[in-house]
Each structure stands twice: as C-alpha cells, then as structure tokens.
C-alpha cells in the first residue's frame, strides 16, 4: 500500500486532481471536505453542527475528521493505497494519521503540494462558486479566512513532512492536464 497526501491552499485544485489520480493509480480518494458536505446534505446531527463552522471557513474539530478517516480506511478493499485530500489540516491531525496508519502497518509515503499564488486562488474560488453552490466559495471574506487558516494551521505540516523527506512541490498553475502530468510523474515512481 502507498499513501499520498495532496496538499495546497483552498482553490489549488486538490479535489479535481485527486479524482483523476485515484482513478489512474487505483487509489482510494479520501476527502474530508466531501465527507463533511455529505453529512450536511444528509441532514445528520453532525452535519448540522459542522455547517456553521465550515460556512465561516474555520476548521472543524480534529477528532471529527480523524474519526471519519479511520472508518474509511478500514472499509476500503482492493486498493493500491490512499490519497488524502484536505486531511490532515493541522500538525495534530498529521500525528494522528501517522498513528492510525502505523497500527495498520502503513505510513505516509509522499506529500504532494500544489503551489498556486494568492490572486489565482481567489479568482478560481470566485468562479467555482457559480458552479459548486458552496456557501464558503461565495463570500470573499470567507475565502480570505480559509486561505489564512491554511497558512497558519495547515502549512506548518509542510515543514513537518519536509523533515521526514516526504515533501514534493508541484507547480499548480497551468491546464488541468498539465498539472495532472506533473503529479502523475511523481506518483508513478511509487504506484
Ligand atoms: P477547500 O480546501 O477548497 O477549502 P475542503 O472541501 O477541503 O475545501 O474543505 C471545506 C471545509 O471543510 C473547510 O474549510 C473546513 O471547514 C472543513 N474541513 C475539511 N477538512 C477538514 C479537516 N481535515 N480538518 C478540519 N476541517 C476540515
């Protein structure tokens, strides 16, 4: 099993690329954002509690996403590995993920980081809002907050993974196909 983190600020294209990569390399794509939105759409108690946090662009509590991920890892079958998208988002979540994988004789094998500049991110999120209908894409102040939460809480994971030799930056500007090629080039050495 090989396990990849796909990383980058909101709007960097993690979700789009993850779907394509998971298909190409037979990986299970685990997006905590998608799982949380499914809870909201399903009208569950958890969804109701999380929706106001997400609408502000803040992070939901670590234990919520950790529990979701653990359940998904155990239910996956016949996979070459996992592609974690939007998780971990804090150093604490990263340590929990390492423990979770360790117990199952797995580890994080590589962290792919999509680099996209600030203005391009804002532009993409605003145009995505039209299609996605996501409330957190509609409001420019929420977009700015998500980017700043990424810089303060999520980006420190890059250092943490860099020290372990897992960090692989990828230029996230260009066509979807070009970026897919760049990411595939990194993954193919493993998968
Ligand atoms: P994006 O990265 O484009 O903002 P996501 O779909 O990954 O979108 O996440 C949407 C929202 O869901 C986040 O702003 C946050 O509120 C919540 N969320 C998703 N994943 C996590 C996580 N691992 N930890 C905490 N909150 C999360």
PDB file of C-alpha atoms and ligand atoms in Angstrom, residues 8-12 14 31-34 36-37 50 53-62 65-66 69 85-90 93 125 128 134 136-137 146 149, ligand 1:
ATOM      1  CA  UNK A   8      -2.308  23.054  -1.162  1.00  0.00           C
ATOM      2  CA  UNK A   9      -4.442  26.064  -0.255  1.00  0.00           C
ATOM      3  CA  UNK A  10      -8.186  26.218  -0.981  1.00  0.00           C
ATOM      4  CA  UNK A  11      -8.631  26.547  -4.727  1.00  0.00           C
ATOM      5  CA  UNK A  12      -5.311  24.921  -5.577  1.00  0.00           C
ATOM      6  CA  UNK A  14      -6.611  19.212  -4.949  1.00  0.00           C
ATOM      7  CA  UNK A  31     -11.674  13.995   1.065  1.00  0.00           C
ATOM      8  CA  UNK A  32     -12.778  15.182   4.490  1.00  0.00           C
ATOM      9  CA  UNK A  33     -14.418  18.225   2.845  1.00  0.00           C
ATOM     10  CA  UNK A  34     -16.584  15.911   0.697  1.00  0.00           C
ATOM     11  CA  UNK A  36     -18.455  16.755   5.748  1.00  0.00           C
ATOM     12  CA  UNK A  37     -20.566  18.147   2.892  1.00  0.00           C
ATOM     13  CA  UNK A  50     -20.366  21.431  11.407  1.00  0.00           C
ATOM     14  CA  UNK A  53     -18.037  26.263  11.254  1.00  0.00           C
ATOM     15  CA  UNK A  54     -17.492  25.456   7.583  1.00  0.00           C
ATOM     16  CA  UNK A  55     -19.520  28.434   6.398  1.00  0.00           C
ATOM     17  CA  UNK A  56     -17.100  30.696   8.281  1.00  0.00           C
ATOM     18  CA  UNK A  57     -14.082  28.983   6.754  1.00  0.00           C
ATOM     19  CA  UNK A  58     -12.833  27.694  10.110  1.00  0.00           C
ATOM     20  CA  UNK A  59     -11.619  24.158  10.734  1.00  0.00           C
ATOM     21  CA  UNK A  60     -13.927  21.599  12.314  1.00  0.00           C
ATOM     22  CA  UNK A  61     -12.524  19.882  15.443  1.00  0.00           C
ATOM     23  CA  UNK A  62      -9.662  17.438  14.816  1.00  0.00           C
ATOM     24  CA  UNK A  65     -12.296  14.309  10.867  1.00  0.00           C
ATOM     25  CA  UNK A  66      -9.973  11.762  12.485  1.00  0.00           C
ATOM     26  CA  UNK A  69     -10.981   8.934   8.176  1.00  0.00           C
ATOM     27  CA  UNK A  85      -7.253  15.287   0.192  1.00  0.00           C
ATOM     28  CA  UNK A  86      -7.893  18.125   2.648  1.00  0.00           C
ATOM     29  CA  UNK A  87      -6.698  15.932   5.505  1.00  0.00           C
ATOM     30  CA  UNK A  88      -4.571  16.334   7.574  1.00  0.00           C
ATOM     31  CA  UNK A  89      -5.072  20.068   8.081  1.00  0.00           C
ATOM     32  CA  UNK A  90      -3.230  20.505  11.388  1.00  0.00           C
ATOM     33  CA  UNK A  93      -4.178  15.572  12.603  1.00  0.00           C
ATOM     34  CA  UNK A 125     -12.755  30.158  -5.930  1.00  0.00           C
ATOM     35  CA  UNK A 128     -16.116  27.981  -8.752  1.00  0.00           C
ATOM     36  CA  UNK A 134     -20.705  26.114  -1.930  1.00  0.00           C
ATOM     37  CA  UNK A 136     -17.823  29.077   1.571  1.00  0.00           C
ATOM     38  CA  UNK A 137     -16.896  29.975  -2.036  1.00  0.00           C
ATOM     39  CA  UNK A 146      -9.812  29.936   4.526  1.00  0.00           C
ATOM     40  CA  UNK A 149      -6.343  29.405   8.193  1.00  0.00           C
TER      41      UNK A 149
HETATM   42  P1  LIG B   1     -11.104  23.744   0.375  1.00  0.00           P
HETATM   43  O1  LIG B   1      -9.754  23.186   0.662  1.00  0.00           O
HETATM   44  O2  LIG B   1     -11.348  24.003  -1.072  1.00  0.00           O
HETATM   45  O3  LIG B   1     -11.455  24.930   1.219  1.00  0.00           O
HETATM   46  P2  LIG B   1     -12.447  21.367   1.518  1.00  0.00           P
HETATM   47  O4  LIG B   1     -13.569  20.744   0.783  1.00  0.00           O
HETATM   48  O5  LIG B   1     -11.203  20.562   1.677  1.00  0.00           O
HETATM   49  O6  LIG B   1     -12.210  22.715   0.751  1.00  0.00           O
HETATM   50  O7  LIG B   1     -12.935  21.825   2.980  1.00  0.00           O
HETATM   51  C1  LIG B   1     -14.061  22.625   3.200  1.00  0.00           C
HETATM   52  C2  LIG B   1     -14.210  22.949   4.692  1.00  0.00           C
HETATM   53  O8  LIG B   1     -14.429  21.729   5.429  1.00  0.00           O
HETATM   54  C3  LIG B   1     -13.002  23.588   5.367  1.00  0.00           C
HETATM   55  O9  LIG B   1     -12.958  24.982   5.197  1.00  0.00           O
HETATM   56  C4  LIG B   1     -13.216  23.168   6.837  1.00  0.00           C
HETATM   57  O10 LIG B   1     -14.207  23.942   7.464  1.00  0.00           O
HETATM   58  C5  LIG B   1     -13.785  21.753   6.703  1.00  0.00           C
HETATM   59  N1  LIG B   1     -12.716  20.711   6.711  1.00  0.00           N
HETATM   60  C6  LIG B   1     -12.417  19.865   5.694  1.00  0.00           C
HETATM   61  N2  LIG B   1     -11.416  19.032   6.030  1.00  0.00           N
HETATM   62  C7  LIG B   1     -11.054  19.354   7.296  1.00  0.00           C
HETATM   63  C8  LIG B   1     -10.065  18.878   8.205  1.00  0.00           C
HETATM   64  N3  LIG B   1      -9.224  17.896   7.863  1.00  0.00           N
HETATM   65  N4  LIG B   1      -9.988  19.454   9.426  1.00  0.00           N
HETATM   66  C9  LIG B   1     -10.816  20.435   9.784  1.00  0.00           C
HETATM   67  N5  LIG B   1     -11.761  20.957   8.979  1.00  0.00           N
HETATM   68  C10 LIG B   1     -11.899  20.431   7.746  1.00  0.00           C
END
